[in-house]
PDB file of C-alpha atoms in Angstrom:
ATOM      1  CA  UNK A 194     114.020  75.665 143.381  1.00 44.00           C
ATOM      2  CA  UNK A 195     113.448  79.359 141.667  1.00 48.00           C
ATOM      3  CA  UNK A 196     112.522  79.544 138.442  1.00 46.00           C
ATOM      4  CA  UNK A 197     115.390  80.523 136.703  1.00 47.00           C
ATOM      5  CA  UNK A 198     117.404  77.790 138.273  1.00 44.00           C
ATOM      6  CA  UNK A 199     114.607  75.413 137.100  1.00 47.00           C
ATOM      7  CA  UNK A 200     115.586  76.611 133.701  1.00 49.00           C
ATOM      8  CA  UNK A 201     119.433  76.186 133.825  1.00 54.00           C
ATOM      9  CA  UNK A 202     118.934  72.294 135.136  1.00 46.00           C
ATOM     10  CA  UNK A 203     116.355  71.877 132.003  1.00 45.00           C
ATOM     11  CA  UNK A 204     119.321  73.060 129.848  1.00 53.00           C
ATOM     12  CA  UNK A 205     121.617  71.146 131.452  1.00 52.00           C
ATOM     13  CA  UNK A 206     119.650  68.204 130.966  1.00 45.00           C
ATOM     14  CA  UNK A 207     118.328  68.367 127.377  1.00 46.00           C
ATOM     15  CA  UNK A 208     122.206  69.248 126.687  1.00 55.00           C
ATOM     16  CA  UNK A 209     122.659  65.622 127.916  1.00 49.00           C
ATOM     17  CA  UNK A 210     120.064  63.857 126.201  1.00 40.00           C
ATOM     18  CA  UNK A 211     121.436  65.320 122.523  1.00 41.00           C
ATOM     19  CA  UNK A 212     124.878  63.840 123.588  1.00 46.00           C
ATOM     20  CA  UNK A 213     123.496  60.781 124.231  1.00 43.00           C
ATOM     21  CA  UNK A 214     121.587  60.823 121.210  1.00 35.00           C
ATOM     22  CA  UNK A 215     124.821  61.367 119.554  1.00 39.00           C
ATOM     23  CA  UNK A 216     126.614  58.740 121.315  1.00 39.00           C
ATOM     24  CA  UNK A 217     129.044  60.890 122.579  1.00 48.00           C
ATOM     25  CA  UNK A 218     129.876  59.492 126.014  1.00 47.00           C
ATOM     26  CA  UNK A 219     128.951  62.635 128.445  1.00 50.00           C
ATOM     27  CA  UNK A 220     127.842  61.989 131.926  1.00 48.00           C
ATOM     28  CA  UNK A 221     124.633  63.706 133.471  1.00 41.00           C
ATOM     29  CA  UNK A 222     123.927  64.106 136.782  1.00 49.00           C
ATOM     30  CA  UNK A 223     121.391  66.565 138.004  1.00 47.00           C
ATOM     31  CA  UNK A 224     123.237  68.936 139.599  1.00 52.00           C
ATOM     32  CA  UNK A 225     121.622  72.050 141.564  1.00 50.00           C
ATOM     33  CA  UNK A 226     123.741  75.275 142.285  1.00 50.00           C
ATOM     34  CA  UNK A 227     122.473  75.081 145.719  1.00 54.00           C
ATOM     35  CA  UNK A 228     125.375  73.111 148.055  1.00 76.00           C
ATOM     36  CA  UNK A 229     127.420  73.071 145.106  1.00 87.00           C
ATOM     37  CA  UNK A 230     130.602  74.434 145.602  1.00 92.00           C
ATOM     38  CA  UNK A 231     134.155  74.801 144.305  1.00 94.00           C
ATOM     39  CA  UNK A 232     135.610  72.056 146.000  1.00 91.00           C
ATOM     40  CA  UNK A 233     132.573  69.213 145.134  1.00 92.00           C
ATOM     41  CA  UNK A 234     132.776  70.814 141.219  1.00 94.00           C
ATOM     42  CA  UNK A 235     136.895  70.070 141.125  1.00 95.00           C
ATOM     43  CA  UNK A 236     135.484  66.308 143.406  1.00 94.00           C
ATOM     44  CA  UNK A 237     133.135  65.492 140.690  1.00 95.00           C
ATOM     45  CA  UNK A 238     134.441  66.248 137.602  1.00 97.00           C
ATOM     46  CA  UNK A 239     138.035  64.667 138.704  1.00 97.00           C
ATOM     47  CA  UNK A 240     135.961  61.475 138.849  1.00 97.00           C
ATOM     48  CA  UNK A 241     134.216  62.113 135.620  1.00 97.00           C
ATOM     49  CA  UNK A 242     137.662  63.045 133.438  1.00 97.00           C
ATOM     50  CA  UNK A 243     139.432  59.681 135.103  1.00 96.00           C
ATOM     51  CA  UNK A 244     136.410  57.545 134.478  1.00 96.00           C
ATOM     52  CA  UNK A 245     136.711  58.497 131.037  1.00 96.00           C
ATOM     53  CA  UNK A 246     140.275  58.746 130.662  1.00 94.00           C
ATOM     54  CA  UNK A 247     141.276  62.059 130.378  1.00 96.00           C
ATOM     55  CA  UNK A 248     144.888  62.724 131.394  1.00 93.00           C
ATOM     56  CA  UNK A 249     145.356  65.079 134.351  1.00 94.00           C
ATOM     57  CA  UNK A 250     142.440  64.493 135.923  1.00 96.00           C
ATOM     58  CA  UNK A 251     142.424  66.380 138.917  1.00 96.00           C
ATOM     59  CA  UNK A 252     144.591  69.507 137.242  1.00 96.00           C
ATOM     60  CA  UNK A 253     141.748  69.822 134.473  1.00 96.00           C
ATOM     61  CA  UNK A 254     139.177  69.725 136.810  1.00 97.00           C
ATOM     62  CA  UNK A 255     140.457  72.429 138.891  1.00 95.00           C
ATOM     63  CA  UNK A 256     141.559  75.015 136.278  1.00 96.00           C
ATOM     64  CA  UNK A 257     138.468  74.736 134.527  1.00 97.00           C
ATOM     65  CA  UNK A 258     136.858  75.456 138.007  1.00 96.00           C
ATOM     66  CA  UNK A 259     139.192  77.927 138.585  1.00 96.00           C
ATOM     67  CA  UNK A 260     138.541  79.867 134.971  1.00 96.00           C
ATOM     68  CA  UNK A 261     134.729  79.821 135.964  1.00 95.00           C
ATOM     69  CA  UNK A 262     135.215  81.472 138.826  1.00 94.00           C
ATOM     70  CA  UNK A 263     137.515  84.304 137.412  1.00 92.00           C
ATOM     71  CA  UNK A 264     141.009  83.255 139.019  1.00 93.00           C
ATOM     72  CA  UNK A 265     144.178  81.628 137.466  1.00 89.00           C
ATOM     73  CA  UNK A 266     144.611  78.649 139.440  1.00 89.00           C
ATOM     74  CA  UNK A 267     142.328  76.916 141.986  1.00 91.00           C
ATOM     75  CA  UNK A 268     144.579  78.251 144.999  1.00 87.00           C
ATOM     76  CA  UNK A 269     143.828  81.493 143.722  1.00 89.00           C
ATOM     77  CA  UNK A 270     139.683  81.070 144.586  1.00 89.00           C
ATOM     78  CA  UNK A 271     140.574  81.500 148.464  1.00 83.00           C
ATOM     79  CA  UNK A 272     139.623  78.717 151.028  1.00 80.00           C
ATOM     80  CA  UNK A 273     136.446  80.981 151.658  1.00 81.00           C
ATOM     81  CA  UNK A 274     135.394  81.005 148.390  1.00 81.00           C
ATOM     82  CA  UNK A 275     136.124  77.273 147.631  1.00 80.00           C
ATOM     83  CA  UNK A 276     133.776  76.318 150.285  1.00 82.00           C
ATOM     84  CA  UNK A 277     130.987  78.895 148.563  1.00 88.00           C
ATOM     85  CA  UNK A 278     128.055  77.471 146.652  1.00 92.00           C
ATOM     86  CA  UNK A 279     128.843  78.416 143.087  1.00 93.00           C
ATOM     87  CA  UNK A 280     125.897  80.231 140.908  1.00 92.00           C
ATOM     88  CA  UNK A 281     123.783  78.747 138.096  1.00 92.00           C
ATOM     89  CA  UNK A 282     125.715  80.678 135.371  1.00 93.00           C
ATOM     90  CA  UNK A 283     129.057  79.125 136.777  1.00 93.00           C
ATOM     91  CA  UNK A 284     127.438  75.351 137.366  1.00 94.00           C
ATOM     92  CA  UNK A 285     126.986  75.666 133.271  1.00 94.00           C
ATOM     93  CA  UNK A 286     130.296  77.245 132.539  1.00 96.00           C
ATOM     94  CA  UNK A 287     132.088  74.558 134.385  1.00 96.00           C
ATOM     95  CA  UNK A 288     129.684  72.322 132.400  1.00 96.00           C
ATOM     96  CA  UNK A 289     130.189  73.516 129.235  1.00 97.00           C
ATOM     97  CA  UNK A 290     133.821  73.616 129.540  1.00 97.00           C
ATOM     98  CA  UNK A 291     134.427  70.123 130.880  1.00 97.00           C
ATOM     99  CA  UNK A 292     132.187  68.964 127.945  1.00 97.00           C
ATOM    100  CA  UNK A 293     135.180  69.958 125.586  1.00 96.00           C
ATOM    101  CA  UNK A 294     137.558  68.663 127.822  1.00 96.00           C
ATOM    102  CA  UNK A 295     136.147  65.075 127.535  1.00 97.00           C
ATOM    103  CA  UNK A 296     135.854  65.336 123.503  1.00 95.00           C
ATOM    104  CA  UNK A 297     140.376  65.816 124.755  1.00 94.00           C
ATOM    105  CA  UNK A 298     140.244  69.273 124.109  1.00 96.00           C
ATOM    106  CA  UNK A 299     143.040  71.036 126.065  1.00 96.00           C
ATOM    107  CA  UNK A 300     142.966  72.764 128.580  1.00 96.00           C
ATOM    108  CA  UNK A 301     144.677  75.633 127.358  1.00 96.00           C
ATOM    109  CA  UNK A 302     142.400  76.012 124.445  1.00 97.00           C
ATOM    110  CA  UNK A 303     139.142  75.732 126.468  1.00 97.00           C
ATOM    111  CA  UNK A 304     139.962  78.780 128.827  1.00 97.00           C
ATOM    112  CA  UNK A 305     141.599  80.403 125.728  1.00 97.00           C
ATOM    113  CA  UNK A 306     144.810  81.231 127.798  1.00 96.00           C
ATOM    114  CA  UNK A 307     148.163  79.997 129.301  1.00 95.00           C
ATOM    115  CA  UNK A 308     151.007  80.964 131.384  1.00 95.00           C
ATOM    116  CA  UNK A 309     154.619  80.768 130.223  1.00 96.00           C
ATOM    117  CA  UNK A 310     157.221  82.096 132.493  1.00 95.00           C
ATOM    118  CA  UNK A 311     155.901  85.609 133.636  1.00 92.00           C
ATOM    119  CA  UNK A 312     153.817  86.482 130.778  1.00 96.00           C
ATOM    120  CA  UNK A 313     150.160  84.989 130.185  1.00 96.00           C
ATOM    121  CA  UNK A 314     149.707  84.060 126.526  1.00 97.00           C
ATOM    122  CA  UNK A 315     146.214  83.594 124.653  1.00 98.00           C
ATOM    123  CA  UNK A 316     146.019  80.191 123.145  1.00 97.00           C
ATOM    124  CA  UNK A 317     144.064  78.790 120.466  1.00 95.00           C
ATOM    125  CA  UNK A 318     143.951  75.904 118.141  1.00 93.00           C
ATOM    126  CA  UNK A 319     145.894  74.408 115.625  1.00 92.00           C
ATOM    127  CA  UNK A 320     148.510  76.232 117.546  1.00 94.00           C
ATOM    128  CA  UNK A 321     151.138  74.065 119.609  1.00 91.00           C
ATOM    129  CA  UNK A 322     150.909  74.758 123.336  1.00 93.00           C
ATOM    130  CA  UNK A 323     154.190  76.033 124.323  1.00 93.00           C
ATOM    131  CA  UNK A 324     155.547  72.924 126.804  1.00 88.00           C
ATOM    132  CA  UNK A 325     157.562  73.150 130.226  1.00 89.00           C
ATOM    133  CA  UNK A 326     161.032  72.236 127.624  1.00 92.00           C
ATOM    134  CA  UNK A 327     160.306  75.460 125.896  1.00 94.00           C
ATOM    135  CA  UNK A 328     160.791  77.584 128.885  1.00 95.00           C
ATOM    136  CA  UNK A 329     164.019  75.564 129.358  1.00 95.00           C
ATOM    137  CA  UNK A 330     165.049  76.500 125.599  1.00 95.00           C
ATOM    138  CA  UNK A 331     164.195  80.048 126.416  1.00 96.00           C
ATOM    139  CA  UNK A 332     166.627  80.428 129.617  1.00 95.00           C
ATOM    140  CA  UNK A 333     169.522  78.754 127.401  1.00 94.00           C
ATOM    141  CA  UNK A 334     169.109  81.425 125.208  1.00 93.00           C
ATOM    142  CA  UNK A 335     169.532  83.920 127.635  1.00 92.00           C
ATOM    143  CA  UNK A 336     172.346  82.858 129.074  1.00 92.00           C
ATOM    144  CA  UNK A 337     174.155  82.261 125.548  1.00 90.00           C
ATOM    145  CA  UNK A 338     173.102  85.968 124.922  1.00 87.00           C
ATOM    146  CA  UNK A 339     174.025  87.438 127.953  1.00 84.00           C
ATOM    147  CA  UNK A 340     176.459  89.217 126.389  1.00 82.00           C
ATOM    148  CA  UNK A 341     174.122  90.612 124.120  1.00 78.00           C
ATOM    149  CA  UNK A 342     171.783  91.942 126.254  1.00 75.00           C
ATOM    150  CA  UNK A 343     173.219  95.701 126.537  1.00 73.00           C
ATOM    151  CA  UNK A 344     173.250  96.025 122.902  1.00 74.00           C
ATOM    152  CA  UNK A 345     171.155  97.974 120.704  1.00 73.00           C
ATOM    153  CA  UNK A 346     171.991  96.570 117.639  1.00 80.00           C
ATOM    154  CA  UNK A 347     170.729  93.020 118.798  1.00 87.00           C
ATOM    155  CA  UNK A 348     168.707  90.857 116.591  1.00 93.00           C
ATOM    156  CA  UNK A 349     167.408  87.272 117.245  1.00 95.00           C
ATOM    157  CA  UNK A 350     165.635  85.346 114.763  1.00 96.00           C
ATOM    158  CA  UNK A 351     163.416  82.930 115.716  1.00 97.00           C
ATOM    159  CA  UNK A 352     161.841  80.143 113.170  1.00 97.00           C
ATOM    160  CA  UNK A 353     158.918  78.490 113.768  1.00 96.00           C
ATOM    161  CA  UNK A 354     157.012  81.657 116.367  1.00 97.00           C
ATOM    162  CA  UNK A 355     153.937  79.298 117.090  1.00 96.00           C
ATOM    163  CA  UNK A 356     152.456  81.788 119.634  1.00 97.00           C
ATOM    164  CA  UNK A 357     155.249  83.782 120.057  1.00 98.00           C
ATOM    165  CA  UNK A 358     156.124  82.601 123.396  1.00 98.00           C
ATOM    166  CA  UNK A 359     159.790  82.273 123.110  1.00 97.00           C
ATOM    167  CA  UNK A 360     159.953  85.696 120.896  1.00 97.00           C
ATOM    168  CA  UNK A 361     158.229  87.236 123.820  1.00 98.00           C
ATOM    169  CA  UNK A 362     160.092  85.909 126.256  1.00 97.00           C
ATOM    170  CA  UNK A 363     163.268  86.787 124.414  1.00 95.00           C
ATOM    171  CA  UNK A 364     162.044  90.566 124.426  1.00 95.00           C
ATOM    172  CA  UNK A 365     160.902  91.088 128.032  1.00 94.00           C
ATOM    173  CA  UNK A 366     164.318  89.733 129.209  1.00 92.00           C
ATOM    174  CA  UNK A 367     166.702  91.779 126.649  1.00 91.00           C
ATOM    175  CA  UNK A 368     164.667  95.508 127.045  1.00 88.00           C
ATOM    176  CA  UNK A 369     167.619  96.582 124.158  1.00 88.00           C
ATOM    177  CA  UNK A 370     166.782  93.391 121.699  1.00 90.00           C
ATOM    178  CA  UNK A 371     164.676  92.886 118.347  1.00 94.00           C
ATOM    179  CA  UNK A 372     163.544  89.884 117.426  1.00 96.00           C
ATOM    180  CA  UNK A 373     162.389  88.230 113.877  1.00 97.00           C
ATOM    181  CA  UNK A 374     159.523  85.673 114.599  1.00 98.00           C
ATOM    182  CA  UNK A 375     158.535  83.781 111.182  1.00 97.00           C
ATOM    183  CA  UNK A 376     156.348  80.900 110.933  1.00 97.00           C
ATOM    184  CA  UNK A 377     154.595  79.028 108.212  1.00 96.00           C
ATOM    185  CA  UNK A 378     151.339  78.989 109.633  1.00 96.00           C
ATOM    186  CA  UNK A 379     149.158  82.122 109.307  1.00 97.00           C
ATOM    187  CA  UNK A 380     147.534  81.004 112.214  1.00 97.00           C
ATOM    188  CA  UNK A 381     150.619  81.017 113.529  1.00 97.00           C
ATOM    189  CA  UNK A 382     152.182  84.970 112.631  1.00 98.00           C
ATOM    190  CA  UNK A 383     147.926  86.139 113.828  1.00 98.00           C
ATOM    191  CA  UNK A 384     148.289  84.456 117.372  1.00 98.00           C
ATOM    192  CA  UNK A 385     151.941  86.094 117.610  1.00 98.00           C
ATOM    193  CA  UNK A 386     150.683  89.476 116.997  1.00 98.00           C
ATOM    194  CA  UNK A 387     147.923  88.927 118.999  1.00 98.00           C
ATOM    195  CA  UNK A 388     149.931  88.143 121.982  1.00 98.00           C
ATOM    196  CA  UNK A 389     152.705  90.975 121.420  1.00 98.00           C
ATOM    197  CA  UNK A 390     150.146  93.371 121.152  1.00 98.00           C
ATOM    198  CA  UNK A 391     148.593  91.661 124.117  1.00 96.00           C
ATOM    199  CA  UNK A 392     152.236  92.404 126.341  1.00 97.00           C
ATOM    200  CA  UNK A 393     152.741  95.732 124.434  1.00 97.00           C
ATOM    201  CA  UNK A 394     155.887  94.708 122.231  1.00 97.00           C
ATOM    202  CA  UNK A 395     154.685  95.079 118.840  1.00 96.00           C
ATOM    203  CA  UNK A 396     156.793  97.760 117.976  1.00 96.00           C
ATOM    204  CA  UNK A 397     160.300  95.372 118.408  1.00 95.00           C
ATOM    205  CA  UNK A 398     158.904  92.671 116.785  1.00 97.00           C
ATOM    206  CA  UNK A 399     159.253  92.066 112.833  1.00 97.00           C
ATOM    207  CA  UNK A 400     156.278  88.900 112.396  1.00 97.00           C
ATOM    208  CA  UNK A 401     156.219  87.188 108.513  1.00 97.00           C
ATOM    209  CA  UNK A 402     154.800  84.572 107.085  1.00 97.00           C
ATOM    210  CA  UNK A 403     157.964  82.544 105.626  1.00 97.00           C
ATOM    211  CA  UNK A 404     158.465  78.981 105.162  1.00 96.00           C
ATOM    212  CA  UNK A 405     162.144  78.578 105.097  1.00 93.00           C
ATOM    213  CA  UNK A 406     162.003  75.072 102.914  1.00 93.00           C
ATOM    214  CA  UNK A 407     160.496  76.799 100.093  1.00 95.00           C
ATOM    215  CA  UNK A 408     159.537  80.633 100.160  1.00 95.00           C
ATOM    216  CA  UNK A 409     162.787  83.134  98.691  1.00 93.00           C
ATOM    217  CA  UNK A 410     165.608  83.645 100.896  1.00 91.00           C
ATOM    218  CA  UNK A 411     165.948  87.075  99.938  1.00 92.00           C
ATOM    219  CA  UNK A 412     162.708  87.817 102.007  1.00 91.00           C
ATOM    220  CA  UNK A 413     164.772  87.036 104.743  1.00 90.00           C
ATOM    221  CA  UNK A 414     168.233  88.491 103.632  1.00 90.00           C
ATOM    222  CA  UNK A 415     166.235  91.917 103.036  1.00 90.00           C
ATOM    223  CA  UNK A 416     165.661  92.144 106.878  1.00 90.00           C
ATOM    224  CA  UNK A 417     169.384  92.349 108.057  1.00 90.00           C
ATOM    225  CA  UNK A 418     171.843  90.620 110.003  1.00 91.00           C
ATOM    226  CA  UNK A 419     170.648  89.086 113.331  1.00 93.00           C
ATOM    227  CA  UNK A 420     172.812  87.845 116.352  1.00 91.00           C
ATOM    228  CA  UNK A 421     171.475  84.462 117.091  1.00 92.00           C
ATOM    229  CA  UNK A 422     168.769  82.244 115.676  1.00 94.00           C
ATOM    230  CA  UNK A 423     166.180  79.989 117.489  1.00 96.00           C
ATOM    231  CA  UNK A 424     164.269  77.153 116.818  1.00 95.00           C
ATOM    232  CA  UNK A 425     161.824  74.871 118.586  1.00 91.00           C
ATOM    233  CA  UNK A 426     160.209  72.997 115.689  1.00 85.00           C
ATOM    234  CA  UNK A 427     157.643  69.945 116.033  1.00 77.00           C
ATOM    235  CA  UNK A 428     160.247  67.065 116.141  1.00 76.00           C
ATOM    236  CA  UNK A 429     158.361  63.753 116.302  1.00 80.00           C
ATOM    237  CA  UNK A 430     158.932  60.934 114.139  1.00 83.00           C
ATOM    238  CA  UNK A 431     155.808  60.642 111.943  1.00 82.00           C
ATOM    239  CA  UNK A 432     156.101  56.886 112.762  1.00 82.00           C
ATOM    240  CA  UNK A 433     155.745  57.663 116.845  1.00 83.00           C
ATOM    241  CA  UNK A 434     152.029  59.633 115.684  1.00 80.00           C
ATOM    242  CA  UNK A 435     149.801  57.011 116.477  1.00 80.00           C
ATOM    243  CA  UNK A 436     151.263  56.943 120.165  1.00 82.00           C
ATOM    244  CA  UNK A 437     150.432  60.605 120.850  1.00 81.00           C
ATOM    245  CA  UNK A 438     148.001  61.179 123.132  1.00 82.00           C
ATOM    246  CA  UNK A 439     144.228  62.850 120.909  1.00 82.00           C
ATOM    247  CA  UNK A 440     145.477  66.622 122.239  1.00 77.00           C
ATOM    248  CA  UNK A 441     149.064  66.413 120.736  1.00 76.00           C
ATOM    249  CA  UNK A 442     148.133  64.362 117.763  1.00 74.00           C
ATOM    250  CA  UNK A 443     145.271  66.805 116.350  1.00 70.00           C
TER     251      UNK A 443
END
């Protein structure tokens, strides 16, 4: 074993013993690059997350292997390359990440990134992960403002932004629209921005701050008339909380 690699297992391991020490329940397993490829990374940790109860065991375990390895899903590695022993660096990446994942960190906030229709989004916390349902909401739009779509003078507004996904959406199918994206949060109207700047559709997007249950209506009135408005709000009974699973109820 080379010295540097000597020195990545000693990190590994004293990373180990101070989550022991904590209590937190981590597994450790000295684990050489050498041999170790793709394929027994995604084996092994699928084991780990469903010994400890993560949800979406295998699916974790492969994007996070995936991520390491610079590609979007784990199809995306290549056969070759999944049967490749993986370097040191991306032994502890892999590590590292699937350390959050078993403190039920998603997945999506660990890699810092998801996809949502054709665009890829960054993601970070306390921001809700746009769901499967949302792209559903966002193709019900579109068809309800088909007619719309040749229009210049089109306006959506859209309450509750989050990351912006449906906004975004919204814009990249209607190449005429503008869209209004408020939200509460200011975490919130930053990771909008963020991501229209990201897809290069800051310029037909108006992004406030604006809680509609108690900030002035006039802040709102002052931007014009729009042509349809969209919601997709958090909409759980507070009484169903304690069911969530840790991800959703953080």
């Amino acid at each position: 074993m080379s010295c540097s690699l000597s020195l990545q297992v000693m990190r590994l391991l004293l990373r180990c013993f101070v989550a022991r020490v904590a209590h937190t329940p981590v597994p450790c397993r000295r684990m050489g690059a050498t041999g170790m490829t793709p394929d027994k990374l995604v084996s092994y940790w699928q084991k780990v997350f469903h010994k400890y109860g993560i949800p979406e065991a295998k699916d974790s375990s492969r994007i996070l292997v995936a991520h390491a390895l610079g590609a979007k899903t784990f199809y995306g590695i290549g056969s070759r390359a999944a049967r490749s022993p993986v370097s040191a660096d991306q032994l502890l990446f892999v590590e590292k990440m699937a350390q959050q994942r078993l403190k039920r960190v998603p997945v999506q906030y660990i890699i810092g990134e998801w996809d949502f229709l054709d665009m890829t989004l960054e993601m970070r916390p306390p921001v809700l992960i746009p769901r499967p349902e949302t792209e559903e909401l966002v193709g019900l739009v579109i068809s309800d403002c088909e007619g719309l779509r040749h229009s210049s003078e089109t306006t959506i507004l859209e309450v509750g932004c989050g990351s912006g996904a449906v906004s975004l959406a919204l814009l990249r199918k209607f190449p005429q629209m503008r869209v209004i994206a408020i939200d509460k949060s200011e975490a919130a109207v930053s990771l909008t921005k963020d991501n229209a700047e990201r897809l290069g559709l800051r310029h037909r997007i108006h992004i406030l701050q604006h809680d509609i249950l108690t900030d002035p209506v006039e802040r709102l009135q002052d931007l014009g008339a729009v042509s349809a408005l969209v919601s997709n709000p958090p909409y759980i009974f507070t009484e169903d909380m304690t069911q969530l699973e840790p991800e959703i109820l953080r």
